[in-house]
Short mmCIF file of C-alpha atoms in Angstrom, two decimals:
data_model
loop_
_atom_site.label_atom_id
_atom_site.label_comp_id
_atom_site.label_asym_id
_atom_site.label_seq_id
_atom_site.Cartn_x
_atom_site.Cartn_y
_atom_site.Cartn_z
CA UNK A 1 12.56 -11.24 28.37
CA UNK A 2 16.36 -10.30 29.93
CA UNK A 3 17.98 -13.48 29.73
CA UNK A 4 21.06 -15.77 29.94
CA UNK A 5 20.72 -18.45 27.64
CA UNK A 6 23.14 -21.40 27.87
CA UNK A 7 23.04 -24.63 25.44
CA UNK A 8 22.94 -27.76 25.51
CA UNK A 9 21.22 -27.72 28.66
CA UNK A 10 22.44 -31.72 29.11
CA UNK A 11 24.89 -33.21 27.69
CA UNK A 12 26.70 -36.76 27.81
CA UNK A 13 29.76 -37.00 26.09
CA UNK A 14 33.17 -39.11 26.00
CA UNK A 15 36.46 -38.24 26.28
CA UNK A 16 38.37 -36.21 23.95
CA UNK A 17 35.57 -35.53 21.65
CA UNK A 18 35.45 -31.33 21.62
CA UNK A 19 32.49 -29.80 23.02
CA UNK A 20 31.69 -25.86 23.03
CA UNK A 21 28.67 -24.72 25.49
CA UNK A 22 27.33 -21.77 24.32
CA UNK A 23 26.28 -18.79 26.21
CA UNK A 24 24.42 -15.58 25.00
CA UNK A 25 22.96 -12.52 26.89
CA UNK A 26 20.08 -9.94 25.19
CA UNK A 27 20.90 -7.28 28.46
CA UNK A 28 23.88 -5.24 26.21
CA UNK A 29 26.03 -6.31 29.64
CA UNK A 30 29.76 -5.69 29.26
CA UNK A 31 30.66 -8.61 31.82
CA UNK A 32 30.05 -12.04 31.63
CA UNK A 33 31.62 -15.35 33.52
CA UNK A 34 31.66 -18.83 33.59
CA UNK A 35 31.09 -21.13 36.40
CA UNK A 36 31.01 -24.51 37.36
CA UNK A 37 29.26 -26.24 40.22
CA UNK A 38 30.70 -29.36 41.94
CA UNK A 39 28.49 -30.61 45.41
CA UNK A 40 30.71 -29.64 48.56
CA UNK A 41 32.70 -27.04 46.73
CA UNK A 42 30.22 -24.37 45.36
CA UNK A 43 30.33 -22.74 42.44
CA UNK A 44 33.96 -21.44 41.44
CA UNK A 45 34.93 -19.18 38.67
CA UNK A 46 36.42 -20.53 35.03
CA UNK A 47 37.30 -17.33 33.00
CA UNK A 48 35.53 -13.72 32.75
CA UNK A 49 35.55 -11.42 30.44
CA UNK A 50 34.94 -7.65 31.25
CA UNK A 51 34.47 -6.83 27.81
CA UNK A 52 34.33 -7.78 24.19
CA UNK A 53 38.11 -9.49 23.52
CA UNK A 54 38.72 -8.93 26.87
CA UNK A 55 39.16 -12.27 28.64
CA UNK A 56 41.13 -13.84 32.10
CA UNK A 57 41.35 -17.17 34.13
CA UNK A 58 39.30 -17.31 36.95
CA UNK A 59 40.24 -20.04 39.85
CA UNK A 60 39.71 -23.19 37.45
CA UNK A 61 40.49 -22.54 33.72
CA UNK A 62 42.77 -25.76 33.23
CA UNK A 63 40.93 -27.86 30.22
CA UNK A 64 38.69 -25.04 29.52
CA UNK A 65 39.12 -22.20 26.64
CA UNK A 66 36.70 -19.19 26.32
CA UNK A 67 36.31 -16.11 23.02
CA UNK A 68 34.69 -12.85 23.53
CA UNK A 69 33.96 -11.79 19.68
CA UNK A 70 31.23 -10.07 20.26
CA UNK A 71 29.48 -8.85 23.40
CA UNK A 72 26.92 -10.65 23.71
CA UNK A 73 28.35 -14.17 23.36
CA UNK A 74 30.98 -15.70 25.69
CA UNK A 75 31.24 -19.76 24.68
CA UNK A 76 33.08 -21.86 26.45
CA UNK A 77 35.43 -24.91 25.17
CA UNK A 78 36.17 -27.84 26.36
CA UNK A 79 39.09 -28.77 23.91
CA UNK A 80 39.61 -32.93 24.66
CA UNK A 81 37.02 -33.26 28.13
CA UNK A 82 37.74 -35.45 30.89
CA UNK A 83 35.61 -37.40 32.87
CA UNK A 84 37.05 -34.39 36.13
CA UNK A 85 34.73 -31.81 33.76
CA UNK A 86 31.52 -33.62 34.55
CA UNK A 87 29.71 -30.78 36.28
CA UNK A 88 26.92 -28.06 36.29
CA UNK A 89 28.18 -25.12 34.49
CA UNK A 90 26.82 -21.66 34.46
CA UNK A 91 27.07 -19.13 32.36
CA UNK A 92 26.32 -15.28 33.90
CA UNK A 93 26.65 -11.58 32.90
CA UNK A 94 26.08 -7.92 34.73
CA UNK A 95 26.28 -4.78 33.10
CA UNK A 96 29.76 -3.49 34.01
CA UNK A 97 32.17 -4.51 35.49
CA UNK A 98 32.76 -3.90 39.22
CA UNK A 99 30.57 -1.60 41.09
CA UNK A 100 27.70 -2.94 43.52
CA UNK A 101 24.45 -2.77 43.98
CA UNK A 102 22.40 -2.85 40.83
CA UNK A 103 25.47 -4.43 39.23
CA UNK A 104 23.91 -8.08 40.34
CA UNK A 105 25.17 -10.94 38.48
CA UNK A 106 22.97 -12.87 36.48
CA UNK A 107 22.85 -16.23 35.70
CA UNK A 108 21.75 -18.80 33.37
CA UNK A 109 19.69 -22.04 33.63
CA UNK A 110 22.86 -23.96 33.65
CA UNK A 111 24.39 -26.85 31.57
CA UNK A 112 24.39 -30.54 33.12
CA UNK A 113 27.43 -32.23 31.31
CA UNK A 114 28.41 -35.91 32.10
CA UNK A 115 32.13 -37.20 30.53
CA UNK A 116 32.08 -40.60 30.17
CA UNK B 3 42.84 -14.33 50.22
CA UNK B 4 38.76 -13.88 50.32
CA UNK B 5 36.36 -16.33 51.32
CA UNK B 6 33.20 -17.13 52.58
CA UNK B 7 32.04 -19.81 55.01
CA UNK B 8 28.72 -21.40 55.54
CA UNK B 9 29.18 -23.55 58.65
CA UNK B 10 24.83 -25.18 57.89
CA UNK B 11 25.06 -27.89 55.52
CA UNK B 12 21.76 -28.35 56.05
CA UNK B 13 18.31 -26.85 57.77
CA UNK B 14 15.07 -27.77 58.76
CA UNK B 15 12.07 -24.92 59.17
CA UNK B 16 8.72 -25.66 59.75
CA UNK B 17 6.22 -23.54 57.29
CA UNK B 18 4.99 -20.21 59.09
CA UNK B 19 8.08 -19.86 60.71
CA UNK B 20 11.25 -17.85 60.33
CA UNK B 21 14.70 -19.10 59.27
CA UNK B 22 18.30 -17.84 59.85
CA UNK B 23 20.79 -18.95 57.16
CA UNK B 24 24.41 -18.16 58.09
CA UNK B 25 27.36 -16.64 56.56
CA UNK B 26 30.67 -15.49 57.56
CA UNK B 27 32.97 -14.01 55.25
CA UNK B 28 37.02 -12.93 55.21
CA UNK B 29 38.63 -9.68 53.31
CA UNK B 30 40.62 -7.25 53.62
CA UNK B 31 39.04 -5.15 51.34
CA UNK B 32 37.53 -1.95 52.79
CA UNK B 33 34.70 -2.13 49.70
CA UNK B 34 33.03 -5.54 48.77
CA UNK B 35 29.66 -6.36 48.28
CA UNK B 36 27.42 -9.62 49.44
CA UNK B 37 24.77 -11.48 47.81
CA UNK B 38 22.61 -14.54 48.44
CA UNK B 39 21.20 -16.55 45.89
CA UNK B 40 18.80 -19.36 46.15
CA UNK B 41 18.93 -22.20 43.72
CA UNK B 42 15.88 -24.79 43.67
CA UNK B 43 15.78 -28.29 42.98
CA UNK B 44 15.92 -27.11 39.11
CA UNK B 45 19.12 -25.83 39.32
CA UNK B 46 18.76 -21.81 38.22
CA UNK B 47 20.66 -19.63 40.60
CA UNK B 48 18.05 -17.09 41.76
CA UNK B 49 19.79 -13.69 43.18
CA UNK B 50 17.98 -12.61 46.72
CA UNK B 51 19.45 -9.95 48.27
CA UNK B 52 22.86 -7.33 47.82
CA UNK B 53 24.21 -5.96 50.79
CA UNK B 54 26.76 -3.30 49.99
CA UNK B 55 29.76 -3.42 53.10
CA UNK B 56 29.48 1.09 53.46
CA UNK B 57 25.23 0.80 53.42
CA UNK B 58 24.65 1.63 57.18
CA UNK B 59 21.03 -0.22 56.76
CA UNK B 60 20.57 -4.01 56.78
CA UNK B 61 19.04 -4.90 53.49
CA UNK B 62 15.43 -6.12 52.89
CA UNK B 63 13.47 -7.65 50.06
CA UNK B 64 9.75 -9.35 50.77
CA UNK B 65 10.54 -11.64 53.18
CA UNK B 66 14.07 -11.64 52.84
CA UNK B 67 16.59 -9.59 54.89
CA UNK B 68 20.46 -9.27 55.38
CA UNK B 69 21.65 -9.53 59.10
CA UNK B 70 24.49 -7.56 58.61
CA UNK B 71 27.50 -7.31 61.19
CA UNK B 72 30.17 -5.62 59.63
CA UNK B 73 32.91 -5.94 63.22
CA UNK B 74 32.08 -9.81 62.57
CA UNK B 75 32.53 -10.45 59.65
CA UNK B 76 28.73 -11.99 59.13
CA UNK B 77 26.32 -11.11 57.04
CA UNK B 78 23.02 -14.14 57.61
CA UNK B 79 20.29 -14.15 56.09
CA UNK B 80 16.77 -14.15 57.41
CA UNK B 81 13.56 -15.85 56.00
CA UNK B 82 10.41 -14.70 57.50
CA UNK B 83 7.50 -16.55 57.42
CA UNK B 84 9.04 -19.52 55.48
CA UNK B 85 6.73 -21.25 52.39
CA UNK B 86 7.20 -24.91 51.46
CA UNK B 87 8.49 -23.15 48.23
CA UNK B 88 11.27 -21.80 50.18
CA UNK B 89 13.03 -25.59 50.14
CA UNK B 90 15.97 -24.63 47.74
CA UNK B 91 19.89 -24.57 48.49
CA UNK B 92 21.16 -20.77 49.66
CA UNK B 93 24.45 -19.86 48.36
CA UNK B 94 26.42 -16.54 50.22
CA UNK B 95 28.98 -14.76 48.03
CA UNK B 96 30.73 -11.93 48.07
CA UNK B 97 32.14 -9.58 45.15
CA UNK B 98 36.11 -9.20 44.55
CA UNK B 99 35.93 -6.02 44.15
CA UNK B 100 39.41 -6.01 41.01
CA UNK B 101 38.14 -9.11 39.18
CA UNK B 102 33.96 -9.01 39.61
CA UNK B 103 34.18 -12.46 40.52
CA UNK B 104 31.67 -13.36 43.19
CA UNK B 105 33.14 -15.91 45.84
CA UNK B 106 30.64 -18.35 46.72
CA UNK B 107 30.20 -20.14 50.21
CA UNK B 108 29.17 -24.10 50.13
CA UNK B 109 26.08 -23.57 50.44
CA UNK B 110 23.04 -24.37 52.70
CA UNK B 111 20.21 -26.41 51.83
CA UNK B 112 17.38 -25.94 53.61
CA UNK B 113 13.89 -27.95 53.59
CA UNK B 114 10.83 -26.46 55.27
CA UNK B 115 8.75 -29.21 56.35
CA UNK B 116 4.57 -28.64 56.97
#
């Protein structure tokens, strides 16, 4: 089955202690993003990458790190978390980048993490 | 810069009947793309619908189509004959066209009611 596949799913942590959410993608898609959710503000974009070792800040990449060593695995780091990083994350990937139409972004189930 | 609004916090439907979800959006991009996505209690975000800005039809999917008014900006979404499995939150985004990010709106969450 095409998939995005993000773990842990849930996770409760404290502050400081490292965490790295893992994301991984079994389409061959060049692209793939990071999101996080927060209620009243959407979903807004932490880093993409539009290929492998190809990687950019999206709107909110402060406390967050990212590596694209291969293509079909884009983690994402959270160096020393902070209780502001308690939010739904999403991990999502599309075959290219830019274009439209086919080119639909796809995402994962998402990763619930609470910093305590 | 790009955005998108969605002015409905929330909506109420009752089942059988049809739904309009709003969406207004600001660019000055001559090329962009928008999308809806519906995301369920569960939390996956569940694409509906693509409307390209140079397609000259409104898209369609099932029981899903784009109200598309490219002079205003708007591009709503329409739920015919709405299921109790409809209740979800609707998300409107559009494509930057340099970066592939996809702008989201707030979101609306509607509840369709028996």
């Amino acid at each position: 089955e095409a998939q995005v596949t993000q773990n842990p799913r849930y996770l409760i942590t404290v502050t400081g202690k490292k965490l790295t959410v893992t994301c991984s993608q079994n389409m061959n898609h060049e692209y793939m993003s990071w999101y996080r959710q927060d209620p009243g503000l959407g979903l807004r974009q932490i880093y993409y990458s539009m290929n492998v070792e190809v990687t950019d800040k999206g709107d909110v990449p402060e406390g967050y790190k990212v590596s694209r060593k291969e293509k079909r695995n884009f983690p994402l780091i959270l160096e020393s978390p902070s209780p502001n990083q308690t939010s739904l994350y999403f991990c999502a990937s599309s075959l290219y980048p830019g274009g439209f139409g086919a080119n639909v972004l796809t995402f994962g189930a998402g990763s619930r993490l609470t910093v305590l | 810069a790009q955005k998108i609004t969605q002015t409905q916090p929330g909506m109420f439907v009752q089942e059988k009947e049809a739904v309009t979800l709003d969406c207004t959006y600001d660019t000055s991009d001559q090329s962009y793309g928008l999308f809806w996505y519906k995301q369920p209690s569960s939390g996956e975000m569940i694409f509906l619908i693509y409307q390209g800005s140079y397609d000259e039809q409104n898209a369609t999917e099932g029981r899903y189509s784009l109200n598309f008014q490219k002079a205003r900006k708007s591009a709503n979404l329409v739920i015919s004959a709405s299921q109790l499995g409809d209740s979800a939150m609707y998300f409107c985004a559009m494509r930057e066209v340099n970066t592939d990010k996809l702008i989201f709106g707030t979101g609306t969450r509607l509840q369709v009611f028996p």
